[in-house]
């Protein structure tokens, strides 16, 4: 995998949606929510996007394919898809005119998404926790409520 900066920011400061959380914080918050709401769903998060040191990132990259890797994978078939894969961004990867950013890292991630979509994987960009939760809930269905008492 090519060496890209960990956090790519869209240069157009007038991008339509921004948020005050880093990608890593969004990703951790989403994974925490997933673990609480869907404890039986297996999911994995790309550790190299969570602020690991450079030597750790190089070791992680050495054990992966040469594709641009996406942040979170929910390995749960639903509808016509094999899995849901989310790519977290600090802000929308779309420019004001609605086109996708020309940043090379975003374009590489798009190639991975397009490849996976052809193989019936659902891939989405997310830049807000509520957006990620909505996409996961639409994909997995509403979480089952556990009404058992906390202290039997």
Short mmCIF file of C-alpha atoms in Angstrom, two decimals:
data_model
loop_
_atom_site.label_atom_id
_atom_site.label_comp_id
_atom_site.label_asym_id
_atom_site.label_seq_id
_atom_site.Cartn_x
_atom_site.Cartn_y
_atom_site.Cartn_z
CA UNK A 1 0.00 0.00 0.00
CA UNK A 2 1.25 3.46 -0.82
CA UNK A 3 2.23 5.79 2.02
CA UNK A 4 -0.61 8.28 2.47
CA UNK A 5 -1.21 10.67 5.35
CA UNK A 6 -3.51 9.23 7.99
CA UNK A 7 -5.97 12.09 7.91
CA UNK A 8 -6.82 13.55 4.54
CA UNK A 9 -8.73 16.80 4.65
CA UNK A 10 -10.61 18.25 1.73
CA UNK A 11 -8.92 21.47 0.73
CA UNK A 12 -12.21 23.19 -0.07
CA UNK A 13 -12.97 24.86 3.27
CA UNK A 14 -16.56 25.42 2.15
CA UNK A 15 -17.36 21.69 2.08
CA UNK A 16 -21.04 21.31 3.00
CA UNK A 17 -20.75 19.21 6.15
CA UNK A 18 -18.12 19.42 8.83
CA UNK A 19 -17.84 17.92 12.25
CA UNK A 20 -15.67 18.47 15.28
CA UNK A 21 -14.65 14.86 15.86
CA UNK A 22 -11.61 13.22 14.34
CA UNK A 23 -12.07 10.19 12.14
CA UNK A 24 -10.58 7.97 14.84
CA UNK A 25 -13.00 9.27 17.49
CA UNK A 26 -15.95 8.76 15.16
CA UNK A 27 -14.77 5.26 14.36
CA UNK A 28 -14.28 4.35 18.03
CA UNK A 29 -17.67 5.81 18.99
CA UNK A 30 -19.38 3.85 16.22
CA UNK A 31 -17.64 0.60 17.21
CA UNK A 32 -18.64 1.15 20.84
CA UNK A 33 -22.25 1.71 19.76
CA UNK A 34 -22.14 -1.40 17.54
CA UNK A 35 -20.87 -3.54 20.41
CA UNK A 36 -23.72 -2.38 22.65
CA UNK A 37 -26.54 -2.46 20.10
CA UNK A 38 -25.54 -5.51 18.07
CA UNK A 39 -23.45 -7.73 20.37
CA UNK A 40 -23.86 -10.76 18.08
CA UNK A 41 -22.61 -9.02 14.92
CA UNK A 42 -18.94 -9.57 14.13
CA UNK A 43 -17.22 -6.37 13.04
CA UNK A 44 -13.65 -5.29 12.58
CA UNK A 45 -11.99 -1.91 12.54
CA UNK A 46 -8.85 -1.03 10.59
CA UNK A 47 -6.33 -0.33 13.35
CA UNK A 48 -4.01 1.61 11.06
CA UNK A 49 -6.60 4.41 10.86
CA UNK A 50 -6.86 4.79 14.64
CA UNK A 51 -3.66 6.71 15.26
CA UNK A 52 -1.19 3.86 15.69
CA UNK A 53 2.51 4.63 15.45
CA UNK A 54 4.21 4.53 12.07
CA UNK A 55 6.07 1.25 12.72
CA UNK A 56 2.81 -0.41 13.79
CA UNK A 57 1.05 0.91 10.70
CA UNK A 58 3.83 -0.46 8.46
CA UNK A 59 3.47 -3.89 10.11
CA UNK A 60 -0.31 -3.80 9.66
CA UNK A 61 0.04 -2.77 6.01
CA UNK A 62 2.47 -5.61 5.37
CA UNK A 63 -0.30 -8.10 6.24
CA UNK A 64 -2.96 -6.66 3.92
CA UNK A 65 -3.74 -6.59 0.23
CA UNK A 66 -2.52 -3.63 -1.80
CA UNK A 67 -5.98 -2.05 -1.95
CA UNK A 68 -6.84 1.11 -0.06
CA UNK A 69 -8.39 -0.29 3.10
CA UNK A 70 -11.64 0.98 4.51
CA UNK A 71 -12.26 1.67 8.18
CA UNK A 72 -14.99 -0.63 9.55
CA UNK A 73 -16.34 -3.93 8.22
CA UNK A 74 -19.53 -5.51 9.56
CA UNK A 75 -19.36 -9.17 8.55
CA UNK A 76 -23.10 -9.75 8.56
CA UNK A 77 -24.97 -10.62 5.39
CA UNK A 78 -28.16 -8.58 4.97
CA UNK A 79 -30.51 -8.04 2.06
CA UNK A 80 -28.50 -8.76 -1.11
CA UNK A 81 -25.14 -7.83 0.48
CA UNK A 82 -22.38 -9.94 2.00
CA UNK A 83 -21.21 -7.25 4.43
CA UNK A 84 -21.35 -3.53 5.22
CA UNK A 85 -18.14 -1.54 4.96
CA UNK A 86 -17.83 2.05 6.18
CA UNK A 87 -15.15 4.62 5.44
CA UNK A 88 -15.06 7.36 8.09
CA UNK A 89 -14.08 10.92 7.23
CA UNK A 90 -13.71 14.01 9.39
CA UNK A 91 -15.86 15.86 6.89
CA UNK A 92 -17.77 15.03 3.77
CA UNK A 93 -15.58 13.74 0.91
CA UNK A 94 -17.97 15.51 -1.46
CA UNK A 95 -17.25 19.02 -2.66
CA UNK A 96 -19.81 21.81 -2.73
CA UNK A 97 -20.79 20.96 -6.30
CA UNK A 98 -21.61 17.38 -5.21
CA UNK A 99 -18.60 15.73 -6.86
CA UNK A 100 -16.20 13.54 -4.95
CA UNK A 101 -12.92 15.09 -3.86
CA UNK A 102 -9.97 14.60 -6.21
CA UNK A 103 -7.63 13.75 -3.28
CA UNK A 104 -5.60 10.71 -4.32
CA UNK A 105 -6.32 8.82 -1.09
CA UNK A 106 -10.07 9.30 -1.52
CA UNK A 107 -9.82 8.18 -5.16
CA UNK A 108 -7.93 5.04 -4.07
CA UNK A 109 -10.62 4.32 -1.47
CA UNK A 110 -13.27 4.83 -4.14
CA UNK A 111 -11.57 2.19 -6.32
CA UNK A 112 -11.75 -0.26 -3.42
CA UNK A 113 -15.41 0.60 -2.83
CA UNK A 114 -16.27 0.12 -6.49
CA UNK A 115 -14.53 -3.25 -6.56
CA UNK A 116 -16.37 -4.41 -3.43
CA UNK A 117 -19.72 -3.08 -4.64
CA UNK A 118 -19.39 -5.20 -7.79
CA UNK A 119 -19.02 -8.21 -5.47
CA UNK A 120 -22.23 -7.34 -3.55
CA UNK A 121 -20.70 -5.58 -0.56
CA UNK A 122 -22.37 -2.40 0.67
CA UNK A 123 -19.78 0.40 1.01
CA UNK A 124 -20.52 3.88 2.29
CA UNK A 125 -18.67 7.08 3.20
CA UNK A 126 -19.62 8.46 6.63
CA UNK A 127 -18.59 11.69 8.35
CA UNK A 128 -21.06 11.85 11.22
CA UNK A 129 -21.87 9.38 13.99
CA UNK A 130 -25.64 9.69 13.49
CA UNK A 131 -25.16 9.01 9.79
CA UNK A 132 -23.11 5.86 10.51
CA UNK A 133 -25.72 4.65 13.01
CA UNK A 134 -28.53 5.24 10.50
CA UNK A 135 -26.72 3.33 7.75
CA UNK A 136 -25.94 0.40 10.09
CA UNK A 137 -29.51 0.30 11.44
CA UNK A 138 -31.00 0.36 7.94
CA UNK A 139 -28.61 -2.42 6.94
CA UNK A 140 -28.99 -4.65 10.04
CA UNK A 141 -32.52 -3.76 11.11
CA UNK A 142 -33.48 -2.36 14.49
CA UNK A 143 -31.49 -3.86 17.37
CA UNK A 144 -33.41 -6.29 19.53
CA UNK A 145 -34.29 -4.93 22.93
CA UNK A 146 -33.12 -6.94 25.89
CA UNK A 147 -35.64 -6.41 28.68
CA UNK A 148 -33.96 -8.79 31.10
CA UNK A 149 -33.18 -7.22 34.48
CA UNK A 150 -29.63 -6.01 35.03
CA UNK A 151 -29.55 -7.56 38.51
CA UNK A 152 -31.63 -10.76 38.64
#
